[in-house]
Amino acid sequence: MSKVVIIRCESYDKEQVYQGIKRGVDILGGIRQFVAPSEKILLKPNMLRSKKMESGCTTHPAVFEAVIRLLEEANCTRLVYGDSPGMGAPEKVAQDVGLAGVAKAHGIPLGVFSKGQSVAFPKGKSTKAFELAQTVIDSDAIISLSKMKTHGLTRITGAIKNQFGCVYGFNKGASHARFPDALTFSNMLVDLNLMLKPRLFIMDGIIAMEGNGPASGTPIPMNCLILSDDPVAIDATFARMVALDPSYVPPIVAGAKRGLGVCDEDQIMLLGDDFKSLINRDFSVERIPVKSENTIALSRLKYVRNFLTRKPVVIKERCISCGACVASCPLEEKAIAFREVGGRRIPTYNYHRCIRCYCCQEMCPQKAIVVKTPFLGKLFIYRKSSGEE
Ligand code: SF4
Ligand code: SF4
């Protein structure tokens, strides 16, 4: 059995968030259950990119600060924080999302996330080494502070995917090219979690993100914090909270299969506040299975593939031709490039080449890229059956 603690919390009022997180951690046995004062502890929030803290995109500073307070009270003072953003330097993103101010007030340094080293992981199933940020290598323990959000590639993103930011710099993009669909990518995430073994996972779901996540979606109050030492159980609980079948979320499926954690309801002990009162069946998320869009079978159907599989689409009216989408495409021969359309430079896809990693959609600052499922795909590919092929 894995314990998952649900804390109802309806605002980012500092004291309320602190009391909520303290109560949640106490239910799990107290902070000393997870870390010791002698250890160098990395706080790993979601710092995907510069966004307003109310956007629901990044871990809120109030959650970050509550965890810092808890650790300081337990005499854990060797703290460091950081993430490898999808766009922008860690220093700038930390400033923009409100974490740098909190860290400064508590004397906590931003770790080194722009460079790192290759670290062997012989037990890995998908890879035998990860390019880890230097601070991740130098830390004794990780506390993972994820955000509750939707995701174009894996339906939702939460506790498991949060560790992807421990891979530094351009290696994140390269990983998308190397693990080019949701299923292989998820196995890589599971390996990464098995290697890093964060001690405690806290998900910020006070204001979550629905719709076109993980960066261009809509903020929505889900009024909760979810805590556990099991990232699979947290993500499965998040999925159930938004009426999404956890078997449609590849990191959950892969994580449960490979012993990272548990997914079945009867293996998860829900503690804390009432879970049912937090369920939101109207939460906007694609409730269809994830299918491998790069299977041999589909690639043989090169010319019909684009009428069947999900794909990123540019909404021209919103585009400001900034180029972030083109820059973020991880392929050596990019699958998106500018084209002159009516006197304007508009990014245009080469869908035959595109691996559907959705980095472009993730990095667009204008919400100008959406993921669309073709009608025929809904009929023939993404039928509501099983989440894994
Ligand atoms: S065009 Fe977008 S979805 Fe396609 S491979 Fe490039 S970044 Fe990924
Ligand atoms: S990132 Fe968005 S706004 Fe910028 S060029 Fe691409 S589609 Fe347009």
XYZ file of C-alpha atoms in Angstrom, residues 10-11 102 145 147 156 181 184 197 253 266 272 287 292 294:
15
model
C -8.297 26.973 -1.399
C -5.807 29.814 -1.553
C 11.506 33.498 -1.560
C 7.416 19.990 -5.899
C 2.458 21.176 -10.565
C -1.306 14.969 -17.601
C 6.777 8.878 -28.400
C 9.272 5.249 -24.775
C 14.609 8.314 -5.935
C 1.294 2.724 -16.577
C -7.003 -0.808 -3.708
C -6.216 13.589 4.889
C -9.840 11.459 -22.018
C 2.288 5.472 -30.120
C 5.391 6.584 -34.417
